[in-house]
XYZ file of C-alpha atoms in Angstrom:
443
model
C 8.316 -5.520 -12.950
C 9.102 -7.824 -10.060
C 12.655 -8.115 -8.833
C 14.614 -10.810 -10.543
C 17.938 -11.965 -9.225
C 20.702 -14.180 -10.416
C 20.035 -16.690 -7.664
C 16.758 -18.450 -8.267
C 14.503 -20.346 -5.902
C 14.749 -24.127 -6.151
C 12.183 -25.518 -8.640
C 8.808 -26.225 -7.244
C 5.134 -25.714 -7.895
C 3.768 -22.474 -6.486
C 0.543 -22.852 -4.515
C -2.294 -20.347 -4.587
C -1.336 -19.300 -1.089
C 2.266 -18.632 -2.043
C 1.149 -16.603 -5.021
C -1.188 -14.591 -2.804
C 1.618 -13.841 -0.402
C 3.897 -12.845 -3.221
C 1.252 -10.339 -4.261
C 1.013 -9.074 -0.688
C 4.708 -8.584 -0.010
C 6.305 -8.600 -3.426
C 8.425 -5.515 -4.117
C 9.514 -4.537 -7.583
C 12.566 -2.903 -8.967
C 11.850 -1.097 -12.179
C 14.796 -1.018 -14.541
C 13.026 0.970 -17.185
C 15.499 0.559 -19.979
C 17.778 -2.090 -18.563
C 16.486 -5.537 -17.650
C 16.436 -6.460 -13.968
C 17.564 -9.939 -14.991
C 20.994 -9.728 -16.694
C 20.034 -12.543 -19.055
C 16.832 -10.890 -20.258
C 16.564 -8.637 -23.267
C 15.443 -5.104 -22.582
C 12.373 -3.984 -24.471
C 13.007 -1.142 -26.879
C 12.053 2.136 -25.202
C 9.427 4.268 -26.840
C 10.045 7.851 -27.680
C 8.932 10.454 -25.184
C 6.566 12.073 -27.711
C 4.393 9.565 -29.455
C 0.794 9.323 -30.446
C -1.456 10.104 -27.468
C 1.085 12.281 -25.655
C 0.323 15.983 -25.666
C 2.890 18.035 -27.566
C 2.469 21.062 -25.389
C 5.400 23.254 -24.330
C 7.623 21.891 -21.557
C 6.886 22.744 -17.976
C 9.287 25.465 -16.837
C 10.801 23.081 -14.271
C 11.922 20.664 -16.999
C 9.095 18.094 -16.735
C 5.822 17.694 -18.550
C 2.911 20.047 -18.664
C -0.094 18.957 -16.612
C -1.757 17.816 -19.852
C 1.221 15.565 -20.620
C 1.106 14.073 -17.135
C -2.629 13.429 -17.393
C -2.186 11.648 -20.737
C 0.618 9.464 -19.329
C -1.488 8.511 -16.304
C -4.365 7.518 -18.554
C -1.999 5.134 -20.347
C -1.118 3.537 -17.006
C -4.795 2.659 -16.521
C -5.374 1.621 -20.124
C -2.324 -0.583 -20.215
C -2.771 -2.458 -16.942
C -5.336 -4.171 -14.739
C -6.052 -1.363 -12.287
C -9.294 0.685 -12.210
C -7.424 3.908 -11.396
C -4.046 5.592 -11.309
C -2.606 8.917 -10.191
C 0.698 10.750 -10.339
C 2.237 13.765 -8.620
C 5.259 15.569 -10.010
C 7.226 18.221 -8.123
C 10.049 20.377 -9.457
C 11.331 23.924 -9.215
C 8.209 25.339 -10.845
C 5.712 23.750 -8.489
C 3.555 20.646 -8.137
C 1.377 18.932 -10.754
C -1.192 16.206 -10.056
C -3.187 14.055 -12.460
C -5.471 11.030 -12.062
C -7.395 8.708 -14.378
C -9.990 6.027 -13.936
C -11.704 5.477 -10.607
C -10.844 5.147 -6.945
C -14.098 3.289 -6.243
C -15.851 1.160 -8.855
C -19.070 1.100 -6.892
C -19.535 4.850 -6.488
C -17.465 6.183 -9.389
C -15.356 8.302 -7.006
C -12.088 9.601 -8.568
C -8.627 9.418 -6.962
C -7.834 12.542 -4.962
C -4.435 14.058 -4.273
C -4.875 13.575 -0.506
C -5.959 9.910 -0.679
C -4.185 7.479 1.623
C -3.023 4.125 0.199
C -0.755 1.213 1.100
C 2.802 1.932 -0.029
C 4.341 -1.573 0.322
C 8.104 -1.783 0.062
C 8.515 1.958 -0.045
C 8.637 1.330 3.722
C 12.221 0.102 3.225
C 13.503 3.547 2.364
C 12.157 4.911 5.648
C 13.815 2.041 7.561
C 17.134 2.454 5.787
C 17.127 6.200 6.546
C 16.640 5.579 10.271
C 19.363 2.897 10.355
C 21.838 5.220 8.620
C 20.941 8.033 11.026
C 21.657 5.752 13.965
C 24.945 4.724 12.346
C 25.863 8.417 12.000
C 25.192 8.838 15.709
C 27.441 5.823 16.419
C 24.630 3.999 18.140
C 25.281 1.133 15.756
C 27.816 0.289 13.042
C 26.930 -1.067 9.591
C 29.528 -3.777 9.935
C 28.084 -4.979 13.240
C 26.575 -8.454 12.993
C 22.886 -9.221 13.412
C 23.791 -11.299 16.453
C 25.181 -8.217 18.191
C 21.634 -6.915 18.605
C 19.473 -10.017 18.166
C 21.529 -12.836 19.667
C 20.479 -16.287 18.596
C 17.546 -15.148 16.450
C 19.157 -15.977 13.122
C 20.421 -19.514 13.572
C 19.935 -22.982 12.078
C 19.768 -24.634 8.666
C 22.967 -22.937 7.613
C 21.873 -19.477 8.778
C 24.108 -17.674 11.242
C 23.501 -14.139 12.502
C 27.082 -13.997 13.709
C 28.209 -13.887 10.088
C 25.617 -11.447 8.659
C 26.175 -7.713 8.971
C 23.640 -4.870 9.029
C 25.235 -3.638 5.808
C 24.292 -6.907 4.153
C 20.704 -6.601 5.399
C 20.483 -3.107 3.945
C 21.819 -4.155 0.557
C 20.011 -7.512 0.285
C 23.329 -9.417 0.212
C 22.679 -11.470 3.383
C 21.494 -14.555 1.483
C 18.567 -14.987 3.887
C 15.480 -16.719 2.544
C 12.490 -14.415 1.966
C 9.714 -15.424 4.359
C 7.208 -14.182 1.745
C 8.109 -17.237 -0.344
C 7.186 -19.692 2.429
C 3.899 -21.462 1.646
C 2.925 -21.881 5.301
C 3.110 -18.120 5.842
C 1.073 -17.673 2.656
C -1.702 -19.938 3.891
C -1.900 -17.974 7.186
C -2.271 -14.735 5.268
C -5.025 -15.872 2.941
C -7.083 -17.447 5.747
C -9.093 -15.719 8.481
C -7.974 -13.819 10.484
C -5.464 -12.500 7.952
C -1.947 -12.212 9.276
C -2.883 -13.355 12.801
C 0.133 -14.185 14.900
C 2.667 -13.323 12.223
C 4.968 -11.220 14.365
C 8.402 -10.057 13.088
C 10.200 -12.695 15.150
C 7.940 -15.441 13.867
C 8.543 -14.276 10.290
C 12.273 -14.391 10.841
C 11.863 -17.861 12.360
C 10.050 -18.944 9.202
C 12.847 -17.580 7.016
C 15.648 -19.320 8.937
C 13.782 -22.610 8.769
C 14.951 -22.576 5.135
C 18.553 -22.817 4.025
C 20.055 -19.484 2.869
C 20.245 -18.751 -0.835
C 23.991 -18.103 -0.578
C 26.669 -17.279 1.964
C 26.535 -13.753 3.404
C 28.095 -11.297 0.966
C 28.422 -13.882 -1.825
C 25.557 -12.653 -3.982
C 22.468 -10.437 -4.161
C 18.826 -11.377 -3.844
C 15.943 -9.261 -2.593
C 14.460 -10.550 0.674
C 11.823 -8.998 2.897
C 13.415 -10.811 5.810
C 16.331 -8.347 5.723
C 14.210 -5.313 6.522
C 12.056 -7.045 9.132
C 15.347 -7.771 10.917
C 16.412 -4.131 10.553
C 13.173 -3.067 12.182
C 13.954 -5.302 15.129
C 17.500 -3.900 15.309
C 16.123 -0.323 15.442
C 13.875 -1.347 18.317
C 16.748 -2.981 20.186
C 19.042 0.037 19.775
C 16.477 2.780 20.559
C 14.088 0.993 22.922
C 11.189 2.003 20.676
C 9.437 0.122 17.839
C 10.817 1.066 14.431
C 7.490 2.755 13.566
C 7.640 5.108 16.556
C 11.318 5.858 15.897
C 10.569 6.638 12.235
C 7.718 8.933 13.275
C 10.093 10.811 15.615
C 12.956 11.118 13.125
C 11.206 11.470 9.734
C 7.413 11.814 9.737
C 7.251 14.519 12.452
C 10.121 16.723 11.222
C 8.862 16.633 7.621
C 5.202 17.010 8.612
C 4.237 13.835 6.715
C 0.755 13.804 8.244
C -0.630 11.359 5.683
C 1.928 8.664 6.434
C 1.571 6.007 9.106
C 2.621 2.499 10.082
C -0.636 0.699 10.889
C 0.558 -2.412 12.703
C -2.487 -4.643 12.962
C -5.061 -1.985 11.965
C -6.901 -3.316 8.905
C -8.601 -0.133 7.709
C -7.151 2.817 5.823
C -7.434 6.307 7.363
C -9.641 8.760 5.560
C -9.683 9.974 2.884
C -9.109 6.930 0.718
C -10.466 5.057 -2.285
C -10.678 1.312 -2.648
C -7.968 -1.251 -3.386
C -8.442 -4.125 -5.812
C -6.823 -7.388 -6.778
C -7.683 -9.883 -9.485
C -9.849 -12.722 -8.258
C -8.162 -16.186 -8.304
C -8.884 -17.851 -11.619
C -9.770 -14.602 -13.341
C -7.704 -13.532 -16.370
C -5.811 -10.313 -16.035
C -8.031 -7.722 -17.646
C -5.795 -4.804 -18.541
C -5.821 -3.625 -22.134
C -2.090 -4.271 -22.586
C -2.534 -7.917 -21.578
C -5.803 -8.813 -23.320
C -5.974 -6.419 -26.236
C -8.941 -4.639 -24.622
C -9.935 -1.074 -25.391
C -7.721 1.808 -24.323
C -9.045 4.233 -21.748
C -11.429 6.914 -22.874
C -12.057 10.172 -21.034
C -14.061 9.373 -17.851
C -17.633 10.622 -18.041
C -20.158 10.797 -15.251
C -23.212 8.614 -15.615
C -25.695 10.782 -13.773
C -26.119 11.945 -10.143
C -25.183 8.515 -8.736
C -21.909 8.316 -10.660
C -20.820 6.346 -13.708
C -22.808 3.302 -14.860
C -20.944 -0.044 -14.969
C -20.530 0.188 -18.741
C -18.961 3.630 -18.278
C -16.592 2.226 -15.649
C -15.393 -0.424 -18.075
C -14.875 2.125 -20.825
C -13.092 4.591 -18.620
C -10.733 2.133 -16.998
C -9.958 0.033 -20.056
C -11.150 -3.092 -18.226
C -13.271 -5.641 -20.050
C -14.835 -7.061 -16.925
C -14.696 -5.343 -13.550
C -16.349 -8.374 -11.899
C -12.919 -10.037 -12.045
C -11.635 -7.588 -9.432
C -11.917 -8.170 -5.695
C -11.993 -5.379 -3.124
C -9.094 -5.830 -0.668
C -9.133 -2.387 0.938
C -9.307 -3.843 4.465
C -6.073 -5.739 5.017
C -3.919 -6.747 7.975
C -0.440 -5.576 6.943
C 1.313 -6.672 10.124
C 3.066 -9.525 8.322
C 4.785 -6.952 6.124
C 6.019 -4.901 9.103
C 9.249 -2.982 8.441
C 9.423 -4.569 4.997
C 6.184 -3.033 3.661
C 3.403 -1.895 5.991
C 3.457 1.912 5.388
C 0.417 3.909 4.435
C 1.049 7.232 2.703
C -0.011 9.820 0.141
C 1.664 10.815 -3.119
C 2.428 14.285 -1.717
C 4.076 12.857 1.418
C 6.180 10.427 -0.563
C 7.342 13.110 -3.020
C 8.311 15.322 -0.050
C 10.151 12.489 1.705
C 12.225 11.367 -1.282
C 12.926 14.913 -2.361
C 14.144 15.889 1.118
C 16.191 12.689 1.486
C 17.989 13.085 -1.831
C 18.646 16.777 -1.218
C 20.521 15.816 1.938
C 17.850 16.949 4.388
C 17.849 13.700 6.386
C 21.350 12.310 5.990
C 24.829 13.848 5.644
C 26.579 13.517 2.240
C 28.676 10.492 3.192
C 25.644 8.516 4.362
C 23.690 9.457 1.258
C 26.576 8.229 -0.887
C 26.462 4.913 0.931
C 22.712 4.693 0.361
C 23.278 5.048 -3.406
C 26.282 2.723 -3.589
C 25.196 -0.276 -5.654
C 28.587 -2.013 -5.775
C 27.432 -4.972 -3.651
C 24.444 -5.705 -5.950
C 26.154 -5.198 -9.325
C 24.246 -1.968 -9.887
C 20.791 -3.169 -8.815
C 20.242 -1.834 -5.318
C 21.851 0.466 -2.735
C 20.452 0.774 0.792
C 16.720 1.308 0.585
C 17.115 2.959 -2.846
C 17.642 1.643 -6.339
C 18.616 3.345 -9.621
C 16.229 3.717 -12.555
C 18.157 4.302 -15.752
C 16.320 5.942 -18.660
C 17.163 5.686 -22.341
C 18.050 9.415 -22.476
C 20.944 8.864 -20.054
C 19.191 10.170 -16.933
C 19.506 8.056 -13.764
C 16.807 8.430 -11.132
C 16.755 7.113 -7.575
C 13.819 5.825 -5.619
C 11.891 2.700 -4.641
C 8.592 1.073 -5.382
C 6.163 -1.144 -3.538
C 3.538 -3.707 -4.252
C 1.147 -4.901 -1.600
C -2.274 -6.474 -1.958
C -4.412 -3.910 -3.791
C -1.697 -1.309 -4.437
C 1.320 -0.497 -6.581
C 3.420 2.656 -6.116
C 6.721 3.988 -7.302
C 8.631 7.155 -6.343
C 11.689 8.370 -8.291
C 13.738 11.537 -8.205
C 16.765 13.131 -9.819
C 19.966 12.606 -7.807
C 19.709 15.971 -6.065
C 15.997 15.521 -5.248
C 14.913 18.661 -7.095
C 12.571 16.817 -9.476
C 10.373 14.038 -8.034
C 7.630 11.855 -9.493
C 5.367 9.679 -7.382
C 2.671 7.543 -9.004
C 0.353 4.760 -7.935
C -2.336 2.329 -9.127
C -5.128 0.960 -6.962
C -4.352 -2.636 -7.810
C -1.389 -4.907 -7.208
C -1.456 -5.889 -10.874
C 0.850 -2.945 -11.551
C 1.268 -0.955 -14.770
C 2.262 -2.233 -18.171
C 6.049 -1.814 -18.427
C 5.731 0.181 -21.626
C 3.304 2.652 -20.074
C 5.488 3.049 -16.987
C 8.570 3.578 -19.137
C 6.807 6.237 -21.233
C 5.644 8.069 -18.092
C 9.180 8.278 -16.762
C 10.754 9.169 -20.060
C 8.226 11.883 -20.754
C 8.668 13.387 -17.297
C 12.458 13.335 -17.024
C 13.864 13.336 -20.578
C 13.883 16.715 -22.289
C 12.622 16.679 -25.856
């Protein structure tokens, strides 16, 4: 469910490189029962209890039982193009974890609760939290211009950092072109060495070589450029890279030991599974897209793990040869817009603490959830997910090469769900919608 905005890119043919970069840095906003594009029709939501969903008693905390969660995660795998998926739910009654499919198609390893993975644009929530903390300390003001901290960096082709505020960067109302849509950047990322030389300032330079989509404050469109600039602002204000400042202010105090900002490091810290993307020219292989078989219960194929046929059956994929292993990846081009590595448990703890007011005072948290500037789409590093039962959740998701993740929570942060797939193909919208409805809508 990629972000769609009212302001479209100018018509043009997308190259393979541009599509690859979109997969690397594309973030998605999931409007589960309301279309992200105002002109699109929303698909009819499915009931929370349908065939294939366990009808067990509700979890005391208000969510599913563990069996319900496991069934919903299996549907994520069966309905999409990823070999494996996992979800972690936390509420007043405790923590539940479920996984389906495989973390590693070669060995048959399953996804573990402690596995590290690339979290993509979930990084933006961390950055927004730090910026709002600095604003609360009066070390910066949200209505300060970009030029106040980065003089001359945003200039040319109609771009002017003297007219763009930090508030507009946070809410994606700056109008700045998204560097991820630039084909020259895309070619650098898909060629060896991946991401070489793509520093934050060079990425901003690429963005401002394009005309803005609209005048600052005149519209809304998601742009990774905004948060790369915020990362540079944090560094200018504190004297430390945004990653170090986030570690000091968020990761350390919350003991998020599985979360890191890798910079140019291409490997994932242990433990981890593998990350996959669809090979260029290969059809998307998920059951929901091709009519392939739904996932069956995973079964071991002997002491050396499942056989290839078992892998296809268990993941719902017709042909696993269409997948390419992209576990090793240079995420430096994503930077403050999407380089984070994390675990489901860490992300659930972070979003729960944030929405309970553990990181920001009430006034700052209200600003973070104010979607006025985006016509209800996006606040500051958070967006609303509205379910058919009337529940509104808050969170963010991320898509980076080989990974899709979303974290959502009730407004007070007492009930959190974090889920992921080990492919950037993402889940089928219907399976994702059913997972959220079953977890947060009481029957």
